[in-house]
mmCIF file with all atom_site columns, C-alpha atoms in Angstrom:
data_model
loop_
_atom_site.group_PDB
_atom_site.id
_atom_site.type_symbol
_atom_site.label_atom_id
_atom_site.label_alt_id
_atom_site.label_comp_id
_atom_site.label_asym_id
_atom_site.label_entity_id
_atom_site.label_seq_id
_atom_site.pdbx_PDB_ins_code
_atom_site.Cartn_x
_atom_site.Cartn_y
_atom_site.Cartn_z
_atom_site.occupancy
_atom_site.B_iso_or_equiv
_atom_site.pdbx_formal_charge
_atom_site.auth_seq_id
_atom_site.auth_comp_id
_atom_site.auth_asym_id
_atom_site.auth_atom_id
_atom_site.pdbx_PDB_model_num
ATOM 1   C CA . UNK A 1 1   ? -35.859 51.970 49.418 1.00 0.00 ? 1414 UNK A CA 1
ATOM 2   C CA . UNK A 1 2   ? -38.350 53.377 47.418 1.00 0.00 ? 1415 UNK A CA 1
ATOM 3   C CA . UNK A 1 3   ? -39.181 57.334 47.047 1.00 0.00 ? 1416 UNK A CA 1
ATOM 4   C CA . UNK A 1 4   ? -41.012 59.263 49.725 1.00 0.00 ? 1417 UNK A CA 1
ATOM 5   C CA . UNK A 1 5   ? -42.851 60.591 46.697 1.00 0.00 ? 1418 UNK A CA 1
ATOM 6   C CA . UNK A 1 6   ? -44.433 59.786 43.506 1.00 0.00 ? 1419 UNK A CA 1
ATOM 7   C CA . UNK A 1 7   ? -43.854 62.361 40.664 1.00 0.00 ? 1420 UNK A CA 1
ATOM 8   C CA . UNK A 1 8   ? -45.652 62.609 37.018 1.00 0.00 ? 1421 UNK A CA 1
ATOM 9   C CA . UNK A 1 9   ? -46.742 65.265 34.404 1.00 0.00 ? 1422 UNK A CA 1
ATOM 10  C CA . UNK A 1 10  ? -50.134 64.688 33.078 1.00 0.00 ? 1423 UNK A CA 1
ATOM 11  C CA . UNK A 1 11  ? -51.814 67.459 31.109 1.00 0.00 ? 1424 UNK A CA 1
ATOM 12  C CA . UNK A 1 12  ? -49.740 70.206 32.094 1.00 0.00 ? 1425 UNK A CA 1
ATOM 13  C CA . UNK A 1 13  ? -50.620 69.184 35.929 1.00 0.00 ? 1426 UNK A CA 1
ATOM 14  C CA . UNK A 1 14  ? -47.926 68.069 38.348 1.00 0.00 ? 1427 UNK A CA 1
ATOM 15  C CA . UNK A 1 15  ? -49.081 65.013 40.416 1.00 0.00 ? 1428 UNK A CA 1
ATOM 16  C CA . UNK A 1 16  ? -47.069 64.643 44.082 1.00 0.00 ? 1429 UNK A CA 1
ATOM 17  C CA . UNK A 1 17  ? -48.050 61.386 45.761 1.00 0.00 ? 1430 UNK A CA 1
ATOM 18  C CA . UNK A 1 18  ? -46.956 61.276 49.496 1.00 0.00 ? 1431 UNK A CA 1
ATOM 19  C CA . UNK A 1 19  ? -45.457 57.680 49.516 1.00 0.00 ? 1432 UNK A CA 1
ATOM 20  C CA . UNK A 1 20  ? -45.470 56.397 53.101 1.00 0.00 ? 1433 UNK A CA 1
ATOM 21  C CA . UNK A 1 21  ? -48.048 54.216 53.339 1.00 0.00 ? 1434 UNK A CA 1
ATOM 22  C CA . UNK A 1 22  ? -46.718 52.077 56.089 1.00 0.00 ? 1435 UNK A CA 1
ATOM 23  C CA . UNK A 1 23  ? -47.430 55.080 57.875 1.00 0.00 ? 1436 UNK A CA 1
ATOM 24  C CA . UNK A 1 24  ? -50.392 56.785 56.816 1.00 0.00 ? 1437 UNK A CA 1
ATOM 25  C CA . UNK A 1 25  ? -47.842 59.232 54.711 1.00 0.00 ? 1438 UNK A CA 1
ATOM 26  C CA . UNK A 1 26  ? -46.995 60.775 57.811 1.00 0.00 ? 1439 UNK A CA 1
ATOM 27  C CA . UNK A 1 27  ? -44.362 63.513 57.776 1.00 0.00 ? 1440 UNK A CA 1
ATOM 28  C CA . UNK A 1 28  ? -40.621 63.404 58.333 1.00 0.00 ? 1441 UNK A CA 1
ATOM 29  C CA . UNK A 1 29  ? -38.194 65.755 57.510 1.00 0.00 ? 1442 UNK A CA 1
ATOM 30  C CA . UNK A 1 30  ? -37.490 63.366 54.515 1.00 0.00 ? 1443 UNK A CA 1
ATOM 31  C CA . UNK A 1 31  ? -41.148 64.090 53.329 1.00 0.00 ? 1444 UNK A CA 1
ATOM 32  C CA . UNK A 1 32  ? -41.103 67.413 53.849 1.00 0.00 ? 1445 UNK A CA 1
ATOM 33  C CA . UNK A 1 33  ? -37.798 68.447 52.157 1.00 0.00 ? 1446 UNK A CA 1
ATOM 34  C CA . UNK A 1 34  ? -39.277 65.901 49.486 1.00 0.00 ? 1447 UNK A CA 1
ATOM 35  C CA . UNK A 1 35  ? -42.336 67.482 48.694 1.00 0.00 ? 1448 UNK A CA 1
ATOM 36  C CA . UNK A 1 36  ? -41.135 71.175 49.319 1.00 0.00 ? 1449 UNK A CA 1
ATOM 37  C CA . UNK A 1 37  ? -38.093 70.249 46.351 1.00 0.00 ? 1450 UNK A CA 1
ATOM 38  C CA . UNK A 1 38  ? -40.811 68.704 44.137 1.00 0.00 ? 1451 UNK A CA 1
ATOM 39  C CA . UNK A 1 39  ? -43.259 72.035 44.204 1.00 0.00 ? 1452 UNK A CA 1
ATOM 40  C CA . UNK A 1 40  ? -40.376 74.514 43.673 1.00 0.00 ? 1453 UNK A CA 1
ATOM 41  C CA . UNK A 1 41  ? -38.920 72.350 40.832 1.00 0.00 ? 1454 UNK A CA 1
ATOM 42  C CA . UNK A 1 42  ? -43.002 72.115 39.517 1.00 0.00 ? 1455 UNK A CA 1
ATOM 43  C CA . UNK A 1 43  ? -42.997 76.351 39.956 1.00 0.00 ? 1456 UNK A CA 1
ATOM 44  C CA . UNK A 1 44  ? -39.993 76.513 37.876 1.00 0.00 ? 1457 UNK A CA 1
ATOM 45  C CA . UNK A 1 45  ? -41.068 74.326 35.426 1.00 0.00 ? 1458 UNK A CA 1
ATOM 46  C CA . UNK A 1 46  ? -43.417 75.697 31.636 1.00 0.00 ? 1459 UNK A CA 1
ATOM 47  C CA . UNK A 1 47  ? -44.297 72.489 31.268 1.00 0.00 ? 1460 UNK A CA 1
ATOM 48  C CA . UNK A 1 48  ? -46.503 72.727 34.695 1.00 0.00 ? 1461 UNK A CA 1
ATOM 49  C CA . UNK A 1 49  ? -49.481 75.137 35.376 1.00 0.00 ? 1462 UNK A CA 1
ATOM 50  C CA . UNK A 1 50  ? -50.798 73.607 37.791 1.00 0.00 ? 1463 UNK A CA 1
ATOM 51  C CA . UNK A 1 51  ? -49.824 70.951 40.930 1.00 0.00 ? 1464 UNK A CA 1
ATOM 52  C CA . UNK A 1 52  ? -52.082 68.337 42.697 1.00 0.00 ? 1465 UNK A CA 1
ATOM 53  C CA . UNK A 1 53  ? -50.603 66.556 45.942 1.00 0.00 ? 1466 UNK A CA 1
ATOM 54  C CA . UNK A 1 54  ? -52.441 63.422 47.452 1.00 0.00 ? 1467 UNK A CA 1
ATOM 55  C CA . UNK A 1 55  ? -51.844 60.509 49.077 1.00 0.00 ? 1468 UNK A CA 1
ATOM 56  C CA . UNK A 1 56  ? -50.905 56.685 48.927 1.00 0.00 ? 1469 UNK A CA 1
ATOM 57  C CA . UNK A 1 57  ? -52.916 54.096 50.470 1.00 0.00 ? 1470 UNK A CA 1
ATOM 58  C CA . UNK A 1 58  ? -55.725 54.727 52.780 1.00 0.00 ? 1471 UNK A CA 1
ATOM 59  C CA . UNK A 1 59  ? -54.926 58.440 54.248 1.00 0.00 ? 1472 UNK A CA 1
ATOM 60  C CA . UNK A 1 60  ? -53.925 61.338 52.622 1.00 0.00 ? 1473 UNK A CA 1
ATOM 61  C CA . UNK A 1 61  ? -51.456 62.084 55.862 1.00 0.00 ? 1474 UNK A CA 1
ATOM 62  C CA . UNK A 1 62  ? -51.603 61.082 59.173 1.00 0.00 ? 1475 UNK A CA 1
ATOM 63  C CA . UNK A 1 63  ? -49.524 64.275 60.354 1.00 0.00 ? 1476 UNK A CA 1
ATOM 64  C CA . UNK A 1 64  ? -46.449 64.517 61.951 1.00 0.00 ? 1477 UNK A CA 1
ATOM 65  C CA . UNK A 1 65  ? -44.145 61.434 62.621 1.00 0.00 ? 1478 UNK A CA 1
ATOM 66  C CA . UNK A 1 66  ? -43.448 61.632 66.323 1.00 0.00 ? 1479 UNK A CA 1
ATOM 67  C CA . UNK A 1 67  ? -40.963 58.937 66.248 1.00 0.00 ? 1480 UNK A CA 1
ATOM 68  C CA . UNK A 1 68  ? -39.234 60.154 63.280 1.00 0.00 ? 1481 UNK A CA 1
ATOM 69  C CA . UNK A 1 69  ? -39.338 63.379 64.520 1.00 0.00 ? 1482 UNK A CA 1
ATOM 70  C CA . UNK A 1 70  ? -37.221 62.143 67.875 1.00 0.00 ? 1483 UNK A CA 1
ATOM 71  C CA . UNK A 1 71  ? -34.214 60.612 66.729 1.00 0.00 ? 1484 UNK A CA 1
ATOM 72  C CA . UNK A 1 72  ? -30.650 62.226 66.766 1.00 0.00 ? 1485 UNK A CA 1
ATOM 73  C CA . UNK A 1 73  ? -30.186 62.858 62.912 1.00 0.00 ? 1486 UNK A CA 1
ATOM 74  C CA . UNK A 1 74  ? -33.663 64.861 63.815 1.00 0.00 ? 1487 UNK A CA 1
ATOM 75  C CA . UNK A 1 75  ? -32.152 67.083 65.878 1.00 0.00 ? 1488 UNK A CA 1
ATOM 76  C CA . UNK A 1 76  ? -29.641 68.469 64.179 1.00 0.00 ? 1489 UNK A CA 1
ATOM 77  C CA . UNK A 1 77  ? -31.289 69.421 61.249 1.00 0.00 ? 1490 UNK A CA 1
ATOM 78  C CA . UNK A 1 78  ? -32.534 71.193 58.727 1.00 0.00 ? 1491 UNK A CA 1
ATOM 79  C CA . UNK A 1 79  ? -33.228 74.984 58.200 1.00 0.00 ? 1492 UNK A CA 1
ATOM 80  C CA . UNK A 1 80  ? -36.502 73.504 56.303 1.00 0.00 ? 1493 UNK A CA 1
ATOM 81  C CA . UNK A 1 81  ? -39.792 74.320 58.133 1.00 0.00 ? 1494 UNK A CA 1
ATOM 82  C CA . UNK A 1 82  ? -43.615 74.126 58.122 1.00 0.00 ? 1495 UNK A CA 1
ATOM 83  C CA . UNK A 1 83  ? -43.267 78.092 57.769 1.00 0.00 ? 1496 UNK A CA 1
ATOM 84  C CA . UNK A 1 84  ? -41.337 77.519 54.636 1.00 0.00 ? 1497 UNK A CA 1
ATOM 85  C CA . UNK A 1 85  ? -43.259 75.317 53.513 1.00 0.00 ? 1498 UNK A CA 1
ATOM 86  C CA . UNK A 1 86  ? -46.482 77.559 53.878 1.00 0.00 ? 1499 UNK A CA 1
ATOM 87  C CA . UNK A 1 87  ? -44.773 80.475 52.453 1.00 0.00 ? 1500 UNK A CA 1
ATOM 88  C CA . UNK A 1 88  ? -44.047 78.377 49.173 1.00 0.00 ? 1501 UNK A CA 1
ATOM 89  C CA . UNK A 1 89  ? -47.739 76.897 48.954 1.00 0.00 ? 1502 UNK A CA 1
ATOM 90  C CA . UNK A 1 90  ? -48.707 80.907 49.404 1.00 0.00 ? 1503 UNK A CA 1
ATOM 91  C CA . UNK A 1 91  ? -46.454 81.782 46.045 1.00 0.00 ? 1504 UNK A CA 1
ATOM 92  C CA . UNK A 1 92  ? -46.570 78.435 44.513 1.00 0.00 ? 1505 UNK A CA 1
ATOM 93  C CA . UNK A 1 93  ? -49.019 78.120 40.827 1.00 0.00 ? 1506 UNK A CA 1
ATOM 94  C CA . UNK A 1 94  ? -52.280 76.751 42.201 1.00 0.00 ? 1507 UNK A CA 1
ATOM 95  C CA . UNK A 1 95  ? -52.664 73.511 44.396 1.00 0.00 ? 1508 UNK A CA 1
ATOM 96  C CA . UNK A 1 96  ? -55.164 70.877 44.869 1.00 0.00 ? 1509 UNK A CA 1
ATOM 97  C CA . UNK A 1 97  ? -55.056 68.659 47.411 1.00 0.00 ? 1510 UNK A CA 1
ATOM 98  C CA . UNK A 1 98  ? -56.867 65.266 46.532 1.00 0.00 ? 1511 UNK A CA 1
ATOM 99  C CA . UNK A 1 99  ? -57.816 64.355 49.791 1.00 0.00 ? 1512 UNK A CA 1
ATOM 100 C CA . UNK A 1 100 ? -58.061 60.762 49.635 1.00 0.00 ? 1513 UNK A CA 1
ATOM 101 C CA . UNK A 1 101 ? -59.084 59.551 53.282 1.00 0.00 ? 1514 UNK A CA 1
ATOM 102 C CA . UNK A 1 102 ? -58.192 61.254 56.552 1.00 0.00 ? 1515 UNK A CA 1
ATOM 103 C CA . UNK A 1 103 ? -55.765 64.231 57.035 1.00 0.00 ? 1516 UNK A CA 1
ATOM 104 C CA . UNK A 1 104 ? -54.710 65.349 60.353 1.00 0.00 ? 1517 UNK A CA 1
ATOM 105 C CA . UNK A 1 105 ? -52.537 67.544 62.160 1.00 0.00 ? 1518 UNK A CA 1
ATOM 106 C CA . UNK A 1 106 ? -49.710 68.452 59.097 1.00 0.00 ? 1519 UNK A CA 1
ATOM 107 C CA . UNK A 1 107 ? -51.792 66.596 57.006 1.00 0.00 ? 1520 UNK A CA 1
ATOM 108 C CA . UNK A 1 108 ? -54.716 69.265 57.543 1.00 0.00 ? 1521 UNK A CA 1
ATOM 109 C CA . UNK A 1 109 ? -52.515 72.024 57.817 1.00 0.00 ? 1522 UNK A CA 1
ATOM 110 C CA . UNK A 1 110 ? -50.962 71.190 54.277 1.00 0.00 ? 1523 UNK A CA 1
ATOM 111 C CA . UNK A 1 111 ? -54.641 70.944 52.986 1.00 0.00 ? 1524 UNK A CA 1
ATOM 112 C CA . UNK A 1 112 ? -55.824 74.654 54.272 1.00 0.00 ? 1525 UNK A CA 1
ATOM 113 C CA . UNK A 1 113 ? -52.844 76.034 52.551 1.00 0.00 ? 1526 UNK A CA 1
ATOM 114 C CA . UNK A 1 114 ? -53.800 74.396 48.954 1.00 0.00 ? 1527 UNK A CA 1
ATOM 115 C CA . UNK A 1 115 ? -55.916 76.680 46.574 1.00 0.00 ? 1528 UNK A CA 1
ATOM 116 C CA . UNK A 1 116 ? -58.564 73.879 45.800 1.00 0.00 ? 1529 UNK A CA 1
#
């Protein structure tokens, strides 16, 4: 199964790729705690000043996954939220989002919280 995400260094800039194109890189809580790990390890790191987060495939993020956001192993989860994640885009070194096609809901949200 390959990676929710796409990581790489290039130029002292941290590239995140949101990897679910079969669904418009919409977000589970696989994404999420994906992508939250990646910018605090990014943070941490001297070889990264700054971190860029776009999209496979045609949309940068379709938003929330409704169905993956219904099933049991959903519901019993994780302390990990979208006011987490906000609150580590607010601290985080400086983020551009590469909007490459749509963004909606999360996807949008995510955007408005990026420095560029």
């Amino acid at each position: 199964m390959p990676s929710v995400i796409e990581v790489q260094i290039e130029d002292k800039v941290g590239i995140i790729k949101l990897n679910r194109p079969e669904s418009l890189n919409a977000f589970n809580n696989e994404l999420s705690d994906a992508l939250y790990s990646q910018v605090e390890e990014f943070n941490a790191s001297s070889t990264v000043n700054s971190i860029l987060i776009t999209g496979n495939g045609k949309a940068f993020s379709a938003g929330a996954d409704v169905a993956g956001f219904q099933d049991e192993n959903t519901k019993k989860r994780s302390p990990l939220s979208w006011n987490d994640l906000i609150d580590l885009f607010i601290r985080s070194k400086p983020i551009v989002a590469a909007i490459n096609g749509f963004a909606v809901g999360m996807g949008i949200t995510l955007f408005l919280f990026a420095d560029i």
